[in-house]
CSV table of C-alpha atoms and ligand atoms in Angstrom, one decimal:
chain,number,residue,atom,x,y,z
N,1,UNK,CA,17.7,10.5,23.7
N,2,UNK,CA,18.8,11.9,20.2
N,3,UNK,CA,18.0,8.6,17.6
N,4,UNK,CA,20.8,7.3,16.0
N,5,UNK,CA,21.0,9.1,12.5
N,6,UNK,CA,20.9,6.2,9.5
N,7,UNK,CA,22.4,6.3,5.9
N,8,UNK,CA,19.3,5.6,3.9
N,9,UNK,CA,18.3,5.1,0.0
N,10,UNK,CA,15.6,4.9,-2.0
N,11,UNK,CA,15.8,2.9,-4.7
N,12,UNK,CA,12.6,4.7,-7.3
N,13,UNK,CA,13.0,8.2,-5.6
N,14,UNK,CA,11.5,9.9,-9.1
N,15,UNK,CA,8.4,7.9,-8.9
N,16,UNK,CA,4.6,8.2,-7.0
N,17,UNK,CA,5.5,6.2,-4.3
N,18,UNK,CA,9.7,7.8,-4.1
N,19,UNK,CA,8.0,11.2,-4.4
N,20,UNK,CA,5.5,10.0,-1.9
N,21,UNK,CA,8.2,8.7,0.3
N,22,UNK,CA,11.0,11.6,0.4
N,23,UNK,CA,8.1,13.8,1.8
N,24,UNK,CA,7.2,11.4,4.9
N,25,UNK,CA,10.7,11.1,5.5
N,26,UNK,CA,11.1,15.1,6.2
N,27,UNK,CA,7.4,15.0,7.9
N,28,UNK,CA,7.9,11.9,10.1
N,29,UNK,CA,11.5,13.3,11.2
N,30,UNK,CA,13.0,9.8,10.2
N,31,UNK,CA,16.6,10.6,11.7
N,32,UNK,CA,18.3,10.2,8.4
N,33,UNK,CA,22.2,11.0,7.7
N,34,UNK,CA,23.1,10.3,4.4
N,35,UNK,CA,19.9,10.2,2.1
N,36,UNK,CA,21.2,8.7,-1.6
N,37,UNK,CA,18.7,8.6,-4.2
N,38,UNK,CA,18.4,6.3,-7.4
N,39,UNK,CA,15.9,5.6,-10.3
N,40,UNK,CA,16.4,4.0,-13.7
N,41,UNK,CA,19.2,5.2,-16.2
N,42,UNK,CA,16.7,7.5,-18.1
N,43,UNK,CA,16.9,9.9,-14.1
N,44,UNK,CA,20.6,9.7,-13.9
N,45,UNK,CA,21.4,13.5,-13.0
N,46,UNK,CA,18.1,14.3,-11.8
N,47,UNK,CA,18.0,16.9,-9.5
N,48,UNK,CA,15.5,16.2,-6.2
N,49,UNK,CA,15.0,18.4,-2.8
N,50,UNK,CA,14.0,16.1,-0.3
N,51,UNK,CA,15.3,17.1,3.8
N,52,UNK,CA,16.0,20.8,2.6
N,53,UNK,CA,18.6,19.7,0.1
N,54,UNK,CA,19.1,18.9,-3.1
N,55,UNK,CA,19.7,15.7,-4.1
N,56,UNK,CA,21.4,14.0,-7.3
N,57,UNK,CA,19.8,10.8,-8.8
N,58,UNK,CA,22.0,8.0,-9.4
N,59,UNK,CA,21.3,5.1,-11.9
N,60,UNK,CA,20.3,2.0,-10.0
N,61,UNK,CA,23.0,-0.5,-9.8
N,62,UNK,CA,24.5,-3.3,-7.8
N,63,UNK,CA,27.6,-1.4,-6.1
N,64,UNK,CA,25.2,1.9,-5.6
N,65,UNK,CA,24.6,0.5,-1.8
N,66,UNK,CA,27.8,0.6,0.0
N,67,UNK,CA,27.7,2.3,3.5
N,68,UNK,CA,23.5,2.3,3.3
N,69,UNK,CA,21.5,1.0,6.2
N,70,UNK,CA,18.5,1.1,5.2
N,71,UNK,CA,17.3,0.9,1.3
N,72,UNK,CA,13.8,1.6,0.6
N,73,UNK,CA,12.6,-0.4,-3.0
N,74,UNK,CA,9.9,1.5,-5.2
N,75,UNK,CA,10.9,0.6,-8.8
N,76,UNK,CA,8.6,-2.5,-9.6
N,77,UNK,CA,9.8,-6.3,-8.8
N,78,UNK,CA,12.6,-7.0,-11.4
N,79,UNK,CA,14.3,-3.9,-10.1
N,80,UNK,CA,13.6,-5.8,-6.1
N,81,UNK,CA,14.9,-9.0,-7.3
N,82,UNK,CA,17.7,-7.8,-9.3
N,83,UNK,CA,19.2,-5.4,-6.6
N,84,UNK,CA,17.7,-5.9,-3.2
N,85,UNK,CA,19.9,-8.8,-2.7
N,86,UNK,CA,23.2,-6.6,-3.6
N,87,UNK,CA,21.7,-3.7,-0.8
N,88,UNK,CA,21.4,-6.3,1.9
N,89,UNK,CA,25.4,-8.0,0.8
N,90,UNK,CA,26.2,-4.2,1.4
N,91,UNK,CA,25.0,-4.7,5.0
N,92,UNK,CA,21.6,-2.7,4.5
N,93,UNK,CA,18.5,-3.8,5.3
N,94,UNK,CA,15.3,-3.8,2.7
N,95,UNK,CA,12.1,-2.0,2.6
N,96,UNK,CA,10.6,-3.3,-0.5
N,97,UNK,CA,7.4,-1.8,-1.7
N,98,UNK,CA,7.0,-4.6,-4.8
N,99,UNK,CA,5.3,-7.8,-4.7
N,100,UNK,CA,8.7,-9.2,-5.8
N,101,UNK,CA,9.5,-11.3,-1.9
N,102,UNK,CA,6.4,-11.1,-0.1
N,103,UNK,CA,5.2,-14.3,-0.5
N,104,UNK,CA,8.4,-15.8,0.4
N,105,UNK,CA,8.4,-17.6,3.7
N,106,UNK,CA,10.9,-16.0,6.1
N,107,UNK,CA,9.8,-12.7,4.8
N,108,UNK,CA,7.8,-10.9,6.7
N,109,UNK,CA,4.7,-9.1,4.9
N,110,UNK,CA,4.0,-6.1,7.6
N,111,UNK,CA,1.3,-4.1,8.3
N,112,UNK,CA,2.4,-2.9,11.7
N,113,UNK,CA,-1.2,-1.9,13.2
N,114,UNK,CA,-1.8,-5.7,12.0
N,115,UNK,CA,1.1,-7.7,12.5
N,116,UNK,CA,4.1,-5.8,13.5
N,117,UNK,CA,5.3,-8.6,15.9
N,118,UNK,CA,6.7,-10.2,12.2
N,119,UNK,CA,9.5,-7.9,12.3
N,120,UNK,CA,12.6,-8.6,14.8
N,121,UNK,CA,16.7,-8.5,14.9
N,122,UNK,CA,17.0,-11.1,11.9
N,123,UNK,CA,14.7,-9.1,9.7
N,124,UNK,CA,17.3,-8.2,7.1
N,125,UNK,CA,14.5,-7.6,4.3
N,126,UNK,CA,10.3,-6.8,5.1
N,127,UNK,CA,7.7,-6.8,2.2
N,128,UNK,CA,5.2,-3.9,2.5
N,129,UNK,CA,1.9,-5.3,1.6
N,130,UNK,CA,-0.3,-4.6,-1.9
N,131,UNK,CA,-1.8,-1.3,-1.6
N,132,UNK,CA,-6.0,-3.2,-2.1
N,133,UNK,CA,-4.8,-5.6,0.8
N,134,UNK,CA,-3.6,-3.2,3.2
N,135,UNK,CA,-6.5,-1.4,2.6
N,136,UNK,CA,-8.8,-3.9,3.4
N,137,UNK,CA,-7.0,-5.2,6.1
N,138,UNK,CA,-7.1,-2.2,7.8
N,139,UNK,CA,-10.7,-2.0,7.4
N,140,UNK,CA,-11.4,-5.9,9.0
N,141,UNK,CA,-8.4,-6.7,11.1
N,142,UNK,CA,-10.0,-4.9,14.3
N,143,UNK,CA,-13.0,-6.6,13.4
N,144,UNK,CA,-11.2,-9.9,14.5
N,145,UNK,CA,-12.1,-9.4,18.1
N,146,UNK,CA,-16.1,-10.2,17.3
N,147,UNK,CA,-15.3,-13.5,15.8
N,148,UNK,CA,-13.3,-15.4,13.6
N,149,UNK,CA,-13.1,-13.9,10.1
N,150,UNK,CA,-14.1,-16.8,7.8
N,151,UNK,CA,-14.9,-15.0,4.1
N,152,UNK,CA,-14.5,-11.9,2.8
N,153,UNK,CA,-16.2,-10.5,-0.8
N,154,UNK,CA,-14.5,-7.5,-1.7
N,155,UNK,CA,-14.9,-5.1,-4.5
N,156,UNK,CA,-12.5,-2.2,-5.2
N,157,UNK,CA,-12.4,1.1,-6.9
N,158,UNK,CA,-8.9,1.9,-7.5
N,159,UNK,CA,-7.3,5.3,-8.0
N,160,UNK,CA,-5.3,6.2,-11.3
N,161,UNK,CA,-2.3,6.7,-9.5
N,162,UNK,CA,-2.1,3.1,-7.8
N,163,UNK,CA,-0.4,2.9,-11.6
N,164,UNK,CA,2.0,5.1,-10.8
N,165,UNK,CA,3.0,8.9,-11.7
N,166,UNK,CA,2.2,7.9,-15.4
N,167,UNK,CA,-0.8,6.8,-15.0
N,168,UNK,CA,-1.9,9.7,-12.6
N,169,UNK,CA,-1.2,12.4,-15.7
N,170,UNK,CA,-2.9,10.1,-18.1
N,171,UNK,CA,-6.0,10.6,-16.2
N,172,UNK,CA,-5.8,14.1,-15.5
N,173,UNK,CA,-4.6,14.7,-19.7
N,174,UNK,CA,-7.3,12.6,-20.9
N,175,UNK,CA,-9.9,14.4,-18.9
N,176,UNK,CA,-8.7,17.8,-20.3
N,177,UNK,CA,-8.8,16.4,-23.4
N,178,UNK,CA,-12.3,14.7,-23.5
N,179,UNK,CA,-13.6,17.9,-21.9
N,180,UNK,CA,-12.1,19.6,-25.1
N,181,UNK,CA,-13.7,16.8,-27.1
N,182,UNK,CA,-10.2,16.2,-28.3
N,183,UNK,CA,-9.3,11.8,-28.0
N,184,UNK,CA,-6.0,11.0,-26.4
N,185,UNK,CA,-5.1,7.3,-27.3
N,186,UNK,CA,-4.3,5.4,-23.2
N,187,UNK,CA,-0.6,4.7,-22.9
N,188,UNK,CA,0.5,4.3,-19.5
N,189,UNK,CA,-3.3,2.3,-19.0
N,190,UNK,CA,-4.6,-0.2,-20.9
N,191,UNK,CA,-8.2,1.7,-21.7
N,192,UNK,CA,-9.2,5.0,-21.6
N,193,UNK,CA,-9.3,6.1,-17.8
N,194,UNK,CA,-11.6,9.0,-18.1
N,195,UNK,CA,-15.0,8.9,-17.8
N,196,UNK,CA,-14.6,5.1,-17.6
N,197,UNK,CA,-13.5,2.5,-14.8
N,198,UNK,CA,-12.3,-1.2,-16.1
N,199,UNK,CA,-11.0,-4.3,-14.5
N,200,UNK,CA,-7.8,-4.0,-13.0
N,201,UNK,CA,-4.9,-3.9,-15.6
N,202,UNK,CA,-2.8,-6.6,-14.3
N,203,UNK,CA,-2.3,-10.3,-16.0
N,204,UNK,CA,-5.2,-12.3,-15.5
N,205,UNK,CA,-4.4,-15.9,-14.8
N,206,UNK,CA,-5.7,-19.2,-16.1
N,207,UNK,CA,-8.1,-19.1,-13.1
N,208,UNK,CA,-10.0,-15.8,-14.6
N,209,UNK,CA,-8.0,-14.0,-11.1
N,210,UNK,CA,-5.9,-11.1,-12.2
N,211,UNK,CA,-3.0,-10.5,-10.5
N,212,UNK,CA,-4.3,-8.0,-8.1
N,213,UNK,CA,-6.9,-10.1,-7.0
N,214,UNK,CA,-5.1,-12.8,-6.2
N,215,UNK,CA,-2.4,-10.3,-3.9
N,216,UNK,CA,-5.6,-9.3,-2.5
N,217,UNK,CA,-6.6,-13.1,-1.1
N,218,UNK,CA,-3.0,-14.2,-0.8
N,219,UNK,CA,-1.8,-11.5,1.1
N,220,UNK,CA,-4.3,-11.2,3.3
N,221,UNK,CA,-4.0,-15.0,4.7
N,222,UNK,CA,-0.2,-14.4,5.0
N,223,UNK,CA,-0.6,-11.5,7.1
N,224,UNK,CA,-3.5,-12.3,9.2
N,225,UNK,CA,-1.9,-16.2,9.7
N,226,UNK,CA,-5.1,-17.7,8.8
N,227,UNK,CA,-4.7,-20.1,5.9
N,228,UNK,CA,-8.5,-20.8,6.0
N,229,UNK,CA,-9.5,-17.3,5.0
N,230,UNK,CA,-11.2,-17.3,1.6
N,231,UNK,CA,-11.0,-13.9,0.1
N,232,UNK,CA,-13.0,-13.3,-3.3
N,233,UNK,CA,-11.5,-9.9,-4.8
N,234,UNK,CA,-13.0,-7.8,-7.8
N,235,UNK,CA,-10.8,-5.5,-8.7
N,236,UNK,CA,-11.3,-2.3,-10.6
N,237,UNK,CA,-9.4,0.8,-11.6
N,238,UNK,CA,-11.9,3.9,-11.8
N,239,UNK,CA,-11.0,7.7,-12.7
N,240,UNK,CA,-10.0,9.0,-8.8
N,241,UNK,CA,-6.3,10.6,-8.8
N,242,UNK,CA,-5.4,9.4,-5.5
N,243,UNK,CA,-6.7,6.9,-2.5
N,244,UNK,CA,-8.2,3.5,-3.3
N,245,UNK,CA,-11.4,2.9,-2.0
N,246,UNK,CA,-13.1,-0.9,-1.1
N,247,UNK,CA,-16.7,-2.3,-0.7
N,248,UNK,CA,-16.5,-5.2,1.4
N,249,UNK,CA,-18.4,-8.2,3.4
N,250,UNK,CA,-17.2,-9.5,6.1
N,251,UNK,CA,-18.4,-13.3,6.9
N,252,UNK,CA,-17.5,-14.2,10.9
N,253,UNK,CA,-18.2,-17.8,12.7
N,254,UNK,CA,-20.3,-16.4,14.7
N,255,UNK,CA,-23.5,-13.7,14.8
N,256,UNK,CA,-21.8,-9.7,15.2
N,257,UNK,CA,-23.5,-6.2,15.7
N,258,UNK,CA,-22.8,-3.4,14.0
N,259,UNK,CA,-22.7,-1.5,17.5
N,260,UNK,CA,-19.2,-4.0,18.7
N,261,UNK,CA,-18.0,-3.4,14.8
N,262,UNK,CA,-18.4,0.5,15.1
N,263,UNK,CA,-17.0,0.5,18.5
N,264,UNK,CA,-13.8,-1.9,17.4
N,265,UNK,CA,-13.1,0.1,14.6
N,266,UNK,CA,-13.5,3.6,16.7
N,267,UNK,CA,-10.6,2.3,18.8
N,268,UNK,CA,-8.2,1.1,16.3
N,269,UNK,CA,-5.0,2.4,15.3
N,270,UNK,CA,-4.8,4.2,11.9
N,271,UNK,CA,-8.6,3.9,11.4
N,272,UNK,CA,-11.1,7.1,11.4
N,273,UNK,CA,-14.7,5.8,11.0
N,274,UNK,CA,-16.6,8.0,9.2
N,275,UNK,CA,-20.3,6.9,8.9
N,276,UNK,CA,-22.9,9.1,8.9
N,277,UNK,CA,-26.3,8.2,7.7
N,278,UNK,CA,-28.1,11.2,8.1
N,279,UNK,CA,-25.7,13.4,6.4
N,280,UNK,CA,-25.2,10.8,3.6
N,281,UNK,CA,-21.5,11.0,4.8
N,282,UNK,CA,-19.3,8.0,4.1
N,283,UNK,CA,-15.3,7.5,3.5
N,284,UNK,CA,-14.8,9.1,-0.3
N,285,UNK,CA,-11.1,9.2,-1.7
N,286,UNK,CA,-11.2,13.2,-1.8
N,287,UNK,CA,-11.0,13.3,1.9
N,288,UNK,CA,-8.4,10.0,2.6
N,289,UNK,CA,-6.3,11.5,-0.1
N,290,UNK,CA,-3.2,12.8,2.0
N,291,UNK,CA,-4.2,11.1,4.9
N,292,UNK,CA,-2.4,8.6,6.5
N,293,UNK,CA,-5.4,7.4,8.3
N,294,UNK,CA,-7.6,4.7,6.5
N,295,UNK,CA,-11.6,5.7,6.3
N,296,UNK,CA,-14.0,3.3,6.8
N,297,UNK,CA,-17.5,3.4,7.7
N,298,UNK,CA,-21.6,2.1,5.8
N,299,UNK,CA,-21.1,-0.2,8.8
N,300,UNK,CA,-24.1,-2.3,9.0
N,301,UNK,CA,-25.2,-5.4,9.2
N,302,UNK,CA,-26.5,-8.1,6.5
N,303,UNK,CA,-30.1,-8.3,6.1
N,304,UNK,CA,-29.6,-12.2,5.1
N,305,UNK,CA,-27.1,-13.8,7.1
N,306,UNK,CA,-26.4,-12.2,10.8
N,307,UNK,CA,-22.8,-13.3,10.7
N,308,UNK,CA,-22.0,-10.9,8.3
N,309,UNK,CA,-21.2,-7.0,7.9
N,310,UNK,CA,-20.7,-4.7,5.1
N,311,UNK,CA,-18.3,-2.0,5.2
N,312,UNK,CA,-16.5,1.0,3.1
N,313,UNK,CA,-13.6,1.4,2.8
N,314,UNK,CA,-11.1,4.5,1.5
N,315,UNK,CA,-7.3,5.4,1.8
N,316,UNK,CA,-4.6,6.7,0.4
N,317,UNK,CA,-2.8,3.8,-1.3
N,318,UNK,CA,0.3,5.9,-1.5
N,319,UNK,CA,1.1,6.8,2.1
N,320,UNK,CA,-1.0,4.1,3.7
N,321,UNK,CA,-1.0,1.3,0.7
N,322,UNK,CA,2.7,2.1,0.4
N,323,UNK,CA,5.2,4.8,1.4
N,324,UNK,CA,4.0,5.6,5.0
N,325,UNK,CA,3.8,1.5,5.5
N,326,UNK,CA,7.3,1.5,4.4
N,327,UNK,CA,8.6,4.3,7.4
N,328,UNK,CA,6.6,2.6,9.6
N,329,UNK,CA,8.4,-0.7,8.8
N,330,UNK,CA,11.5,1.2,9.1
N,331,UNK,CA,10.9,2.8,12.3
N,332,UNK,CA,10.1,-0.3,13.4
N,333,UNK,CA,13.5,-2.1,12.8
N,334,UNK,CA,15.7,1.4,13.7
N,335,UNK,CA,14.1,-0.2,17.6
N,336,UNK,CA,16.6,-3.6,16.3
N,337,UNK,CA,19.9,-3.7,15.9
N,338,UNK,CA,20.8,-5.7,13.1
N,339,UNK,CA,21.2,-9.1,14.2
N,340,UNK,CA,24.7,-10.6,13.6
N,341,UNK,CA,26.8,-7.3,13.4
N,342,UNK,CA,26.5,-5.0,10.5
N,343,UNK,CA,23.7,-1.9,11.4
A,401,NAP,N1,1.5,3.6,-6.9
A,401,NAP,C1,1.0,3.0,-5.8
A,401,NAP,O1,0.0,3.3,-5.3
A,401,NAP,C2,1.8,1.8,-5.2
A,401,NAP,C3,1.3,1.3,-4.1
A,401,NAP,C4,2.0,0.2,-3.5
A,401,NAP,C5,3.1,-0.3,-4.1
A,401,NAP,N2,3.5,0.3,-5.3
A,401,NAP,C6,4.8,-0.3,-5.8
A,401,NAP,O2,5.8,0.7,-5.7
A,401,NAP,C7,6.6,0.6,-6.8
A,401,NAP,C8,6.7,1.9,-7.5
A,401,NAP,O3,5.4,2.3,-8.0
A,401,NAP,P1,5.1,3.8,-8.4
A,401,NAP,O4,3.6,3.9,-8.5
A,401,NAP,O5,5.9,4.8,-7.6
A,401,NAP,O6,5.7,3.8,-9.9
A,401,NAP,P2,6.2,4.9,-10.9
A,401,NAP,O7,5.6,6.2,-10.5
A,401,NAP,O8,6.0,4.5,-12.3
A,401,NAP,O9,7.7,5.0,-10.5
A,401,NAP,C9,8.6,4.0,-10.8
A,401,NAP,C10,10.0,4.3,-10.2
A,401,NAP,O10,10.8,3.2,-10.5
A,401,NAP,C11,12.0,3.6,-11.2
A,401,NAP,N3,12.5,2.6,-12.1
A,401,NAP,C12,11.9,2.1,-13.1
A,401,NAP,N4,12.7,1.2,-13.7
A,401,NAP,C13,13.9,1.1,-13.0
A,401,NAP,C14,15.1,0.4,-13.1
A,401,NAP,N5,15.3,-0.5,-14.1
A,401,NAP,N6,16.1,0.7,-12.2
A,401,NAP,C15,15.8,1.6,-11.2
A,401,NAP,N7,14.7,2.3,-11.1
A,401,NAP,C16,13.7,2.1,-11.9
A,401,NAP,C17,11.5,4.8,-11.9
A,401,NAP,O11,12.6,5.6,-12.3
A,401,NAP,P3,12.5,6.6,-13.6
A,401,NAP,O12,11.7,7.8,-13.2
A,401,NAP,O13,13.9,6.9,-13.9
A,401,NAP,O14,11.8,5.9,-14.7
A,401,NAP,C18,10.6,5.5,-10.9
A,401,NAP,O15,11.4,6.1,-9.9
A,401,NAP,C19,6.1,-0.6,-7.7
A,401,NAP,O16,6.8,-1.7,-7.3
A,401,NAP,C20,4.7,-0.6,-7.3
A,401,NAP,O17,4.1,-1.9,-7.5
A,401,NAP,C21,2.9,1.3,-5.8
């Protein structure tokens, strides 16, 4: 059966993510008819190739969406809040990559490995999780089959370009620069990047959480519907280009063995376990970067409480942690017709 062909946009085509995503859509074969492409006023004119054309960037605006079926959002939250609502008036429906809806109830937050199921006919907008918690959730969510997840400590070493495209030259002009013992002042990040790591450079709240940590723990009980879950996230950026990577333990109600945690993980969908003691082998962001499969492996029990398991955890926060979550949001709702008319 030849898929219906869809008019699609993506709303922060120029960016990491909107780079990120124009490639996936060629790769994946997403049957895409019209592909229009907008970024902030600064891109207006832009040429892009994406699907063997060329493409010209529009300025982002609310009458930009007529005729679209499906809008992907990549531009940061004010540009979700301020527009998304105009694409989905235009009859579209909404990716949104930002933080701005996810938390919204009646908006489903969708990892589709996880919790696909969220998504149906009436979906007319779905949130694609923070890159740290679908990360992490990838890593435990198979777990769930050995017990009841109760508590999760998580640390994370985050990649430059979880920042965005900015961010991801920064790091590779400062290291240039400090190899040439030359000093290049941080602009797109708060403290110098390389040669250094630093807590996470989102607003910290009156509870000492920054922003990302709190996604992390918030997120993670919306999508796993478990309002119990406590989630303690530390959350640092260090100087890797690409893929996030996690160190996390896993508390369960009951006692679990490494052998049922290796085996659930072996078997789960998007999930290569790489874990190899003798070889001193473990997931490393060089080898998820450009993956769409999230790495995890040090799977092993904890020497103090036998209801616990540690894990690693590395993947490519901008196909996994973002634009390939996205498509596979969106080839998730092309299986719906839009409920009440329209696409
Ligand atoms: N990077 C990641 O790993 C990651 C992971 C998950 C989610 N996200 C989310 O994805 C979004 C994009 O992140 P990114 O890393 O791709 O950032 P980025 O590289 O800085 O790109 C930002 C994009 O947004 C566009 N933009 C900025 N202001 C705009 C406006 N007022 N109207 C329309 N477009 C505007 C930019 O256009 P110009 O080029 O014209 O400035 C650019 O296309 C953010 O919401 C971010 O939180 C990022």
């Amino acid at each position: 059966v030849t898929p219906k062909l869809v008019n699609v946009g993506i709303v922060g085509a120029t960016g990491a993510v909107g780079q990120e995503l124009l490639g996936l859509l060629a790769e994946r074969r997403f049957p895409v008819n019209e592909l229009r492409l907008f970024a902030s006023p600064t891109s207006e004119g832009r040429k892009l190739s994406a699907l063997g054309a060329e493409h010209t960037v529009r300025a982002a605006g609310p009458e930009g969406f007529e005729g679209l079926e499906l809008v992907f959002f990549s531009a940061g939250s004010g540009t979700s809040l301020r527009l998304a609502p105009h694409a989905i008036e235009a009859g579209a429906r909404v990716v949104d990559n930002s933080s701005a809806f996810r938390m919204n109830e009646g908006v489903p937050l969708v990892i589709p490995e996880i919790n696909g199921d969220a998504l149906g006919p009436e979906t007319t907008i779905a949130a694609v999780p923070n890159c740290s918690a679908i990360m992490l959730l990838m890593g435990i969510a198979p777990l769930r089959r050995l017990g009841r997840i109760r508590r999760v400590i998580v640390s994370t070493y985050q990649a430059a370009s979880g920042a965005g495209a900015r961010a991801m030259q920064e790091l590779l002009d400062q290291t240039a620069a400090a190899l040439e013992g030359r000093e290049l002042k941080p602009s797109a990040l708060p403290h110098p990047i390389a040669f250094n790591l630093f807590c996470h450079d989102s607003p910290i709240g009156e509870d000492g959480r920054n922003d990302e940590e709190r996604k992390m723990e918030e997120e993670s009980r919306k999508i796993l519907g478990d309002p119990e879950l406590s989630v303690t996230a530390t959350c640092i950026r260090v100087p890797v280009l690409r893929a996030h990577s996690e160190s996390a333990c896993v508390e369960f109600d009951r006692a679990v063995s490494e052998q049922d945690a290796r085996q659930a993980l072996s078997s789960a969908a998007g999930v290569v376990v790489v874990d190899d003691r003798k070889a001193n082998r473990f997931p490393m962001p060089i080898d998820a970067a450009g993956k769409d499969e999230v790495l995890v492996g040090r799977i092993r029990g904890d020497m103090y409480n036998d209801k616990a398991l540690n894990l690693l955890i590395s993947g490519d926060q901008l196909r996994k942690g973002a634009a390939l979550n996205s498509i596979q949001i969106a080839e998730a709702l092309l299986r719906f017709p839009r409920a009440g008319g329209g696409q």
